[in-house]
Coordinates of C-alpha atoms in Angstrom, one line a residue:
M57 CA 9.9 -15.6 34.7
M58 CA 6.8 -13.9 34.4
D59 CA 4.2 -16.2 32.6
W60 CA 4.3 -15.2 28.6
T61 CA 0.1 -14.8 29.0
L62 CA 0.6 -12.1 31.4
S63 CA 3.9 -10.5 29.4
I64 CA 1.6 -9.8 26.2
A65 CA -1.5 -8.6 28.3
I66 CA 1.1 -6.2 29.4
L67 CA 3.1 -5.2 26.1
V68 CA 0.2 -5.8 23.4
G69 CA -2.7 -4.6 26.3
G70 CA -0.8 -1.2 27.0
L71 CA -0.1 -0.4 23.6
L72 CA -3.7 -0.7 22.5
L73 CA -5.1 1.1 25.7
S74 CA -2.3 3.7 24.8
M75 CA -3.6 4.3 21.4
G76 CA -7.2 3.8 22.8
I77 CA -6.7 7.4 25.1
G78 CA -5.3 9.0 22.3
L79 CA -1.8 8.7 22.5
P80 CA 0.2 9.3 19.0
V81 CA 1.2 5.8 18.1
A82 CA 4.8 6.5 17.8
L83 CA 4.6 7.8 21.9
G84 CA 2.6 5.0 22.7
F85 CA 5.3 2.6 21.6
F86 CA 7.4 4.1 23.3
V87 CA 6.3 4.3 26.7
I88 CA 5.1 0.8 26.6
N89 CA 9.0 -0.1 25.9
V90 CA 10.1 2.1 28.6
I91 CA 7.6 0.2 31.0
G92 CA 8.5 -3.2 29.4
V93 CA 12.5 -2.7 29.6
Y94 CA 12.2 -2.0 33.6
L95 CA 10.0 -5.2 33.9
F96 CA 11.9 -7.7 31.6
M97 CA 15.3 -6.0 30.8
G98 CA 16.9 -5.4 34.1
G99 CA 15.7 -1.2 34.5
S100 CA 18.3 1.0 33.6
R101 CA 20.5 -1.2 32.0
G102 CA 17.8 -2.0 29.9
V103 CA 17.3 1.7 28.7
D104 CA 21.1 1.7 27.4
Q105 CA 20.4 -1.2 25.3
M106 CA 17.2 0.0 24.2
I107 CA 18.9 3.0 23.0
A108 CA 21.5 0.9 21.2
N109 CA 19.2 -1.3 19.7
A110 CA 17.0 1.9 18.2
T111 CA 20.3 2.9 16.6
V112 CA 20.9 -0.1 14.7
A113 CA 16.9 -0.5 13.8
V114 CA 17.2 2.5 11.7
S115 CA 20.4 2.3 9.9
T116 CA 20.0 -0.7 8.4
Y117 CA 20.8 -0.9 4.3
S118 CA 17.4 -2.5 3.5
L119 CA 15.0 0.6 4.7
A120 CA 17.3 2.9 2.3
P121 CA 14.5 2.3 -0.6
V122 CA 12.1 3.9 1.4
P123 CA 13.0 8.1 1.4
L124 CA 14.2 7.1 -2.6
F125 CA 11.0 5.9 -3.8
L126 CA 8.9 8.9 -1.6
V127 CA 10.8 11.2 -3.6
M128 CA 10.7 9.9 -6.7
G129 CA 6.7 9.8 -6.2
S130 CA 6.3 13.1 -4.8
L131 CA 8.5 14.3 -7.6
F132 CA 6.2 12.5 -10.3
F133 CA 2.9 14.3 -9.0
H134 CA 4.9 17.9 -7.9
S135 CA 6.3 18.1 -11.0
G136 CA 3.1 17.8 -13.2
L137 CA 3.9 14.2 -14.7
A138 CA 1.0 12.5 -13.6
R139 CA -1.5 14.7 -14.7
R140 CA -0.1 14.7 -18.2
V141 CA -0.5 10.8 -17.9
L142 CA -3.7 11.1 -16.8
D143 CA -5.1 13.5 -20.0
A144 CA -3.1 11.2 -22.3
I145 CA -4.9 7.9 -21.1
D146 CA -8.4 10.2 -21.2
V147 CA -7.7 10.4 -25.1
L148 CA -6.5 6.4 -25.6
I149 CA -9.7 5.0 -23.9
G150 CA -12.0 6.8 -26.4
R151 CA -15.7 6.5 -26.4
L152 CA -16.5 3.3 -23.7
P153 CA -19.6 3.4 -21.8
A154 CA -18.4 4.1 -17.8
R155 CA -15.4 5.5 -19.5
L156 CA -14.2 7.7 -16.6
S157 CA -14.1 4.9 -14.5
Y158 CA -12.1 2.8 -16.5
L159 CA -9.9 5.7 -16.7
T160 CA -9.6 6.1 -13.1
V161 CA -8.6 2.3 -12.6
T162 CA -5.9 2.5 -15.8
S163 CA -4.4 5.7 -14.6
G164 CA -4.2 4.5 -10.6
T165 CA -2.3 1.2 -12.2
V166 CA 0.3 3.1 -14.1
F167 CA 0.7 5.8 -11.2
A168 CA 0.8 2.7 -8.8
A169 CA 3.8 1.9 -10.5
L170 CA 5.5 5.4 -10.7
S171 CA 4.6 6.7 -7.5
G172 CA 4.7 3.8 -4.8
S173 CA 2.1 5.9 -2.8
S174 CA -1.6 4.9 -1.9
L175 CA -2.2 8.1 -0.3
A176 CA -1.1 10.5 -2.9
N177 CA -2.4 8.2 -5.9
T178 CA -6.0 8.4 -3.9
G179 CA -5.5 12.2 -3.3
M180 CA -4.7 13.3 -6.7
L181 CA -7.4 11.0 -8.4
G182 CA -9.9 12.1 -6.2
S183 CA -9.5 15.5 -6.5
L184 CA -9.1 15.7 -10.7
M185 CA -11.9 12.7 -11.4
V186 CA -14.7 12.9 -8.8
P187 CA -16.0 16.5 -9.5
E188 CA -15.5 15.9 -13.2
M189 CA -17.3 12.2 -12.9
M190 CA -20.1 14.0 -10.7
K191 CA -20.4 16.9 -12.9
R192 CA -21.0 14.1 -15.7
G193 CA -23.8 12.2 -14.0
Y194 CA -21.8 9.3 -12.5
K195 CA -23.3 8.1 -9.4
R196 CA -21.2 8.0 -6.4
H197 CA -20.0 4.2 -6.4
M198 CA -19.1 4.6 -9.8
A199 CA -17.0 7.9 -8.8
I200 CA -15.7 6.9 -5.3
G201 CA -15.5 2.9 -5.5
P202 CA -12.8 3.3 -8.6
I203 CA -10.4 5.6 -6.9
L204 CA -10.4 3.6 -3.5
G205 CA -9.6 0.7 -5.0
S206 CA -7.0 1.8 -7.9
G207 CA -5.5 3.7 -5.1
G208 CA -4.7 0.6 -3.0
L209 CA -2.6 -0.8 -5.7
A210 CA 0.2 1.2 -4.5
V211 CA 0.5 -1.5 -1.7
I212 CA 1.4 -3.9 -3.8
I213 CA 2.6 -3.0 -7.4
P214 CA 6.3 -2.1 -6.5
P215 CA 7.8 0.6 -6.4
S216 CA 5.8 0.0 -3.0
T217 CA 7.0 1.9 -0.1
L218 CA 4.6 -0.3 2.2
A219 CA 6.3 -3.4 0.8
V220 CA 9.9 -1.8 1.4
L221 CA 8.8 -1.4 4.9
F222 CA 6.9 -5.0 5.3
G223 CA 10.2 -7.0 3.7
S224 CA 12.9 -5.1 6.1
L225 CA 10.6 -5.4 9.3
A226 CA 9.7 -8.9 8.4
R227 CA 13.3 -10.2 7.1
I228 CA 12.2 -11.2 3.6
D229 CA 13.9 -10.5 0.3
I230 CA 12.9 -6.8 -0.7
G231 CA 13.1 -7.2 -3.9
A232 CA 11.5 -10.7 -4.3
L233 CA 8.7 -9.0 -2.4
L234 CA 8.4 -5.9 -4.8
V235 CA 8.7 -8.2 -7.8
A236 CA 5.9 -10.5 -6.3
G237 CA 3.1 -8.2 -6.5
L238 CA 3.3 -7.4 -10.2
V239 CA 1.2 -10.1 -11.6
P240 CA -1.3 -9.9 -8.8
G241 CA -1.7 -6.2 -9.0
V242 CA -1.9 -6.0 -12.7
L243 CA -4.8 -9.2 -12.5
L244 CA -6.4 -7.0 -9.4
A245 CA -6.9 -3.9 -11.8
V246 CA -8.5 -6.5 -14.1
L247 CA -10.6 -7.8 -11.6
Y248 CA -11.5 -4.1 -10.9
G249 CA -12.8 -3.2 -14.8
L250 CA -14.8 -6.5 -14.8
L251 CA -16.5 -5.2 -11.9
I252 CA -17.1 -1.8 -13.6
Y253 CA -18.2 -3.6 -16.4
G254 CA -20.9 -5.2 -14.7
Q255 CA -22.1 -2.3 -12.3
A256 CA -22.6 -0.5 -15.8
K257 CA -24.3 -2.7 -17.4
L258 CA -26.9 -3.4 -14.3
D259 CA -27.4 0.0 -13.8
P260 CA -26.6 2.0 -16.8
E261 CA -27.9 5.3 -15.5
A262 CA -24.8 4.9 -13.1
A263 CA -22.3 6.0 -15.5
P264 CA -24.6 7.9 -18.3
D265 CA -23.1 8.5 -21.5
Y266 CA -21.8 12.1 -22.4
D267 CA -21.1 13.7 -26.0
Y268 CA -17.2 12.6 -26.7
V269 CA -14.7 14.3 -29.6
P270 CA -13.4 11.2 -31.4
V271 CA -9.6 11.7 -31.9
P272 CA -8.3 10.6 -35.1
L273 CA -5.9 7.3 -34.7
G274 CA -2.6 9.0 -35.7
E275 CA -3.2 11.5 -33.4
R276 CA -4.1 9.2 -30.6
M277 CA -0.7 7.5 -31.5
W278 CA 1.4 10.5 -31.1
I279 CA -0.4 11.2 -27.9
F280 CA 0.7 7.9 -26.6
A281 CA 4.2 8.0 -28.0
R282 CA 4.7 11.6 -26.4
D283 CA 3.0 11.4 -23.0
V284 CA 2.9 7.5 -22.2
M285 CA 5.7 5.9 -23.6
P286 CA 8.5 8.2 -22.1
M287 CA 7.1 6.9 -18.6
V288 CA 8.3 3.4 -19.4
V289 CA 11.5 4.7 -18.4
I290 CA 10.5 5.1 -14.7
I291 CA 9.0 1.2 -14.7
L292 CA 11.9 0.3 -16.5
A293 CA 14.7 1.7 -14.4
V294 CA 12.8 0.4 -10.8
V295 CA 11.1 -2.6 -11.7
G296 CA 13.8 -3.8 -14.4
S297 CA 16.4 -3.0 -12.9
I298 CA 15.5 -5.3 -9.8
L299 CA 14.4 -8.1 -12.0
T300 CA 17.1 -8.3 -14.2
G301 CA 19.4 -8.1 -11.7
V302 CA 21.2 -4.9 -12.6
A303 CA 20.5 -2.9 -9.5
T304 CA 19.3 -3.6 -5.6
P305 CA 16.1 -2.1 -4.2
T306 CA 18.2 0.8 -2.7
E307 CA 20.0 1.5 -6.0
S308 CA 16.7 1.1 -8.1
G309 CA 14.9 3.9 -5.8
A310 CA 17.9 6.3 -6.8
L311 CA 17.4 4.8 -10.4
G312 CA 13.8 5.9 -10.5
I313 CA 14.5 9.5 -9.4
V314 CA 17.0 10.2 -12.1
A315 CA 14.6 8.7 -14.4
V316 CA 11.7 10.9 -13.1
A317 CA 13.8 14.1 -12.9
L318 CA 15.2 13.4 -16.7
L319 CA 11.6 13.3 -17.7
A320 CA 10.3 16.3 -15.9
L321 CA 13.2 18.4 -17.5
G322 CA 13.0 16.9 -20.8
F323 CA 9.0 18.6 -20.4
R324 CA 10.0 21.7 -19.0
A325 CA 8.4 20.7 -15.9
L326 CA 11.5 20.3 -13.3
D327 CA 11.6 23.3 -11.0
M328 CA 12.9 24.2 -7.4
K329 CA 9.6 24.1 -6.2
A330 CA 8.6 20.9 -7.1
V331 CA 11.6 19.4 -6.1
T332 CA 11.5 21.6 -2.7
E333 CA 8.0 20.3 -2.2
A334 CA 9.1 16.4 -3.5
V335 CA 11.9 16.4 -0.9
A336 CA 9.6 17.9 1.8
D337 CA 6.7 15.4 1.7
A338 CA 9.4 12.7 1.5
A339 CA 11.4 13.6 4.6
R340 CA 8.3 14.3 7.1
V341 CA 6.5 10.6 5.6
T342 CA 10.2 8.8 6.1
G343 CA 10.5 10.3 9.8
M344 CA 7.7 9.1 11.1
T345 CA 8.3 6.0 9.5
F346 CA 11.4 5.8 11.3
L347 CA 10.6 6.9 14.0
L348 CA 7.8 4.3 14.5
I349 CA 10.7 1.3 13.2
T350 CA 12.8 2.9 16.2
A351 CA 9.8 1.9 18.6
S352 CA 9.0 -1.4 17.1
S353 CA 12.2 -2.7 17.1
T354 CA 12.5 -2.5 21.0
F355 CA 9.0 -3.9 21.3
A356 CA 9.5 -7.0 19.0
Q357 CA 12.8 -7.7 21.4
L358 CA 10.7 -7.3 24.8
L359 CA 8.2 -9.9 22.9
A360 CA 10.9 -12.0 22.6
F361 CA 12.8 -11.4 25.7
S362 CA 9.8 -11.8 28.0
G363 CA 9.2 -15.2 26.4
A364 CA 5.7 -13.8 24.7
S365 CA 6.5 -14.6 21.0
S366 CA 7.7 -18.2 21.5
G367 CA 4.1 -18.8 24.0
L368 CA 2.3 -17.4 21.7
V369 CA 3.9 -19.8 18.8
G370 CA 3.6 -22.8 20.7
W371 CA 0.0 -21.9 21.6
A372 CA -1.0 -21.6 18.2
T373 CA 0.7 -24.5 16.7
S374 CA -0.7 -26.2 20.2
L375 CA -3.9 -25.8 18.5
Q376 CA -3.2 -28.3 15.8
M377 CA -4.9 -25.8 13.3
G378 CA -3.6 -26.6 9.6
P379 CA -1.4 -23.8 7.8
T380 CA -4.2 -22.5 5.7
E381 CA -6.5 -22.2 8.9
T382 CA -3.8 -20.2 10.8
L383 CA -3.0 -18.4 7.4
F384 CA -7.0 -17.2 7.5
V385 CA -6.6 -16.4 11.7
M386 CA -3.7 -14.1 10.6
A387 CA -5.6 -12.5 8.0
L388 CA -8.7 -12.2 10.4
I389 CA -6.8 -10.3 13.0
L390 CA -5.2 -7.8 10.1
L391 CA -9.0 -7.2 9.3
V392 CA -10.1 -6.3 12.4
L393 CA -6.9 -4.2 13.5
G394 CA -7.6 -2.3 10.1
M395 CA -10.6 -1.1 11.0
F396 CA -9.1 0.8 14.5
M397 CA -5.3 1.3 13.1
D398 CA -3.1 2.3 10.3
Q399 CA -1.0 0.2 8.4
V400 CA 2.3 0.7 9.7
S401 CA 1.2 0.3 13.3
M402 CA -0.4 -3.2 12.4
M403 CA 2.5 -4.5 11.1
L404 CA 4.9 -3.1 14.0
I405 CA 2.3 -4.9 16.4
T406 CA 2.0 -8.4 14.6
L407 CA 5.1 -9.0 12.6
P408 CA 6.9 -9.8 15.8
I409 CA 4.4 -12.4 16.2
F410 CA 3.2 -13.6 12.4
V411 CA 6.6 -13.9 11.4
P412 CA 8.1 -16.7 13.5
L413 CA 4.4 -18.4 13.1
A414 CA 4.9 -18.1 9.6
M415 CA 8.3 -19.9 9.3
S416 CA 7.7 -22.6 11.8
L417 CA 4.4 -23.3 9.5
Q418 CA 7.5 -23.2 6.7
F419 CA 5.2 -20.9 4.9
D420 CA 7.2 -19.1 1.6
M421 CA 7.7 -15.8 3.0
V422 CA 7.6 -13.8 -0.3
W423 CA 4.3 -15.5 -1.0
W424 CA 2.9 -15.2 2.8
G425 CA 4.2 -11.7 2.4
L426 CA 1.9 -10.8 -0.4
I427 CA -1.1 -12.3 1.0
M428 CA -0.4 -9.7 4.4
L429 CA 0.2 -6.9 1.7
L430 CA -3.3 -7.6 0.2
M431 CA -5.0 -7.4 3.8
L432 CA -3.0 -4.3 4.7
E433 CA -4.4 -2.5 1.0
V434 CA -8.0 -3.9 2.5
S435 CA -7.5 -2.1 5.6
F436 CA -6.9 0.7 3.6
T437 CA -10.6 1.1 3.1
T438 CA -12.2 -0.6 6.0
P439 CA -14.1 1.8 8.4
P440 CA -14.3 3.4 10.6
F441 CA -10.2 4.0 10.8
G442 CA -9.5 3.3 6.9
L443 CA -7.1 6.6 6.0
L444 CA -8.2 6.6 2.2
L445 CA -11.8 6.5 3.0
F446 CA -10.8 9.8 5.1
I447 CA -8.8 11.0 2.4
M448 CA -11.7 10.5 -0.5
Q449 CA -14.5 12.3 2.1
G450 CA -11.9 15.2 2.1
V451 CA -12.1 15.6 -2.0
C452 CA -15.7 14.8 -2.5
P453 CA -18.4 17.1 -2.5
P454 CA -20.2 18.6 0.4
G455 CA -22.4 16.3 2.0
T456 CA -20.6 12.9 1.3
T457 CA -20.7 11.1 4.0
L458 CA -17.7 8.3 5.6
P459 CA -20.7 5.4 5.3
Q460 CA -21.6 6.4 1.6
V461 CA -17.6 6.2 0.8
A462 CA -17.4 3.2 2.9
R463 CA -20.4 1.7 0.6
A464 CA -18.7 2.5 -2.5
A465 CA -15.3 0.5 -1.3
L466 CA -17.2 -2.9 -0.5
P467 CA -17.4 -4.3 -3.9
Y468 CA -13.4 -3.4 -4.5
I469 CA -12.8 -5.3 -1.4
A470 CA -14.3 -8.0 -2.4
C471 CA -12.1 -8.0 -5.1
V472 CA -9.0 -8.3 -3.3
F473 CA -10.5 -11.5 -1.1
V474 CA -11.2 -12.8 -4.6
L475 CA -7.7 -12.4 -5.7
I476 CA -6.2 -13.5 -2.4
L477 CA -8.2 -16.4 -3.0
L478 CA -6.2 -17.1 -6.4
V479 CA -2.8 -16.6 -4.8
V480 CA -3.5 -19.5 -1.9
L481 CA -5.3 -21.8 -4.6
M482 CA -2.6 -20.8 -7.5
P483 CA 0.8 -19.7 -5.5
G484 CA 2.8 -19.5 -8.6
L485 CA 1.1 -16.1 -9.5
A486 CA 3.0 -14.4 -6.5
T487 CA 6.3 -16.9 -6.6
W488 CA 6.9 -17.0 -10.3
L489 CA 8.3 -13.5 -11.1
P490 CA 10.7 -13.7 -8.0
S491 CA 12.0 -17.0 -8.9
L492 CA 13.1 -15.6 -12.3
L493 CA 15.4 -13.0 -9.6

């Protein structure tokens, strides 16, 4: 049998080369898979096996929540419910230094629990908030940073489509992984709020005051009851049904779609245009995701069949690094890869290697999975490939450069690292809620 180092050099090196020359990720995976099948699995017979494995990979029930959560989030945005919530929170916050920055973080946290999509959150908040904040005289970092930070919250706050995909690929209980992100997600939003407070205190001109018309308490309570409280139905339908054991993640996704549709119907915001746009958006993302999963399943099997996975795990354990040091190395690898790849590609490349290693070290897989998801959240805003950076630059005023956007994200990346440290020191932050399931 070929030495495992040569096997991993051919497979992983070939994959990185295909991406480097500009091949689409899915196509690059398929090219390397065909080469690997001929080298390690017996030529044409291996191709037949690859096709059979692909069918099994995308027909697993654990992936069913992905399109459901995507439809739910898209319908939430296209129906106008998201704008209604944003306007209501704006009134409720009232007069507060840097209030638009707080509004962004608060709205982003709520949207994360209602959509499950970081890209959608960032795009919507950026297009709505950046022009307004710049018009009010906010400095770039006070306008851009909170949107990038809160946009990434959808990676860990349920219903996260990325968490569903991660759990499926890593064979982690998806319901437990979804619920595990709730407490750390809220804590991260609090850290963002403290960061905004500190920035506004150090530089009051970064978020100047402006005239605000006070709203009577009674009217505020009515706006809260009318525009915010009904959205709790969506959160209860998704998160509550998983926590109480009433529904599986797949069933909770269906319940979430029904809840969003009923609310949109109640607000007279549901029409065929919103429905067709939501379904079309979800279909595009689901199709690409499933195509990548198809390629990844064969790639993982090639790593195992060629001995690359077992050889790498054996080599890593022979270094006699402790569990903490190994976890740090995993996080560092994701940080570096995040500078050049999207999150799905990173998972497809690393999980076939990381999962056996994490299991050999007897990590709590839900706890470990949450830490990996937090690193994936960081990779959304790491230059030069961070997807949220490009989305943010696209909605910013002309002349805004990528380095300016990246600098605004740095303090919020630091907050994520603080949260990772807290989760490592206090594992109960990630494991308490799943233990109630």
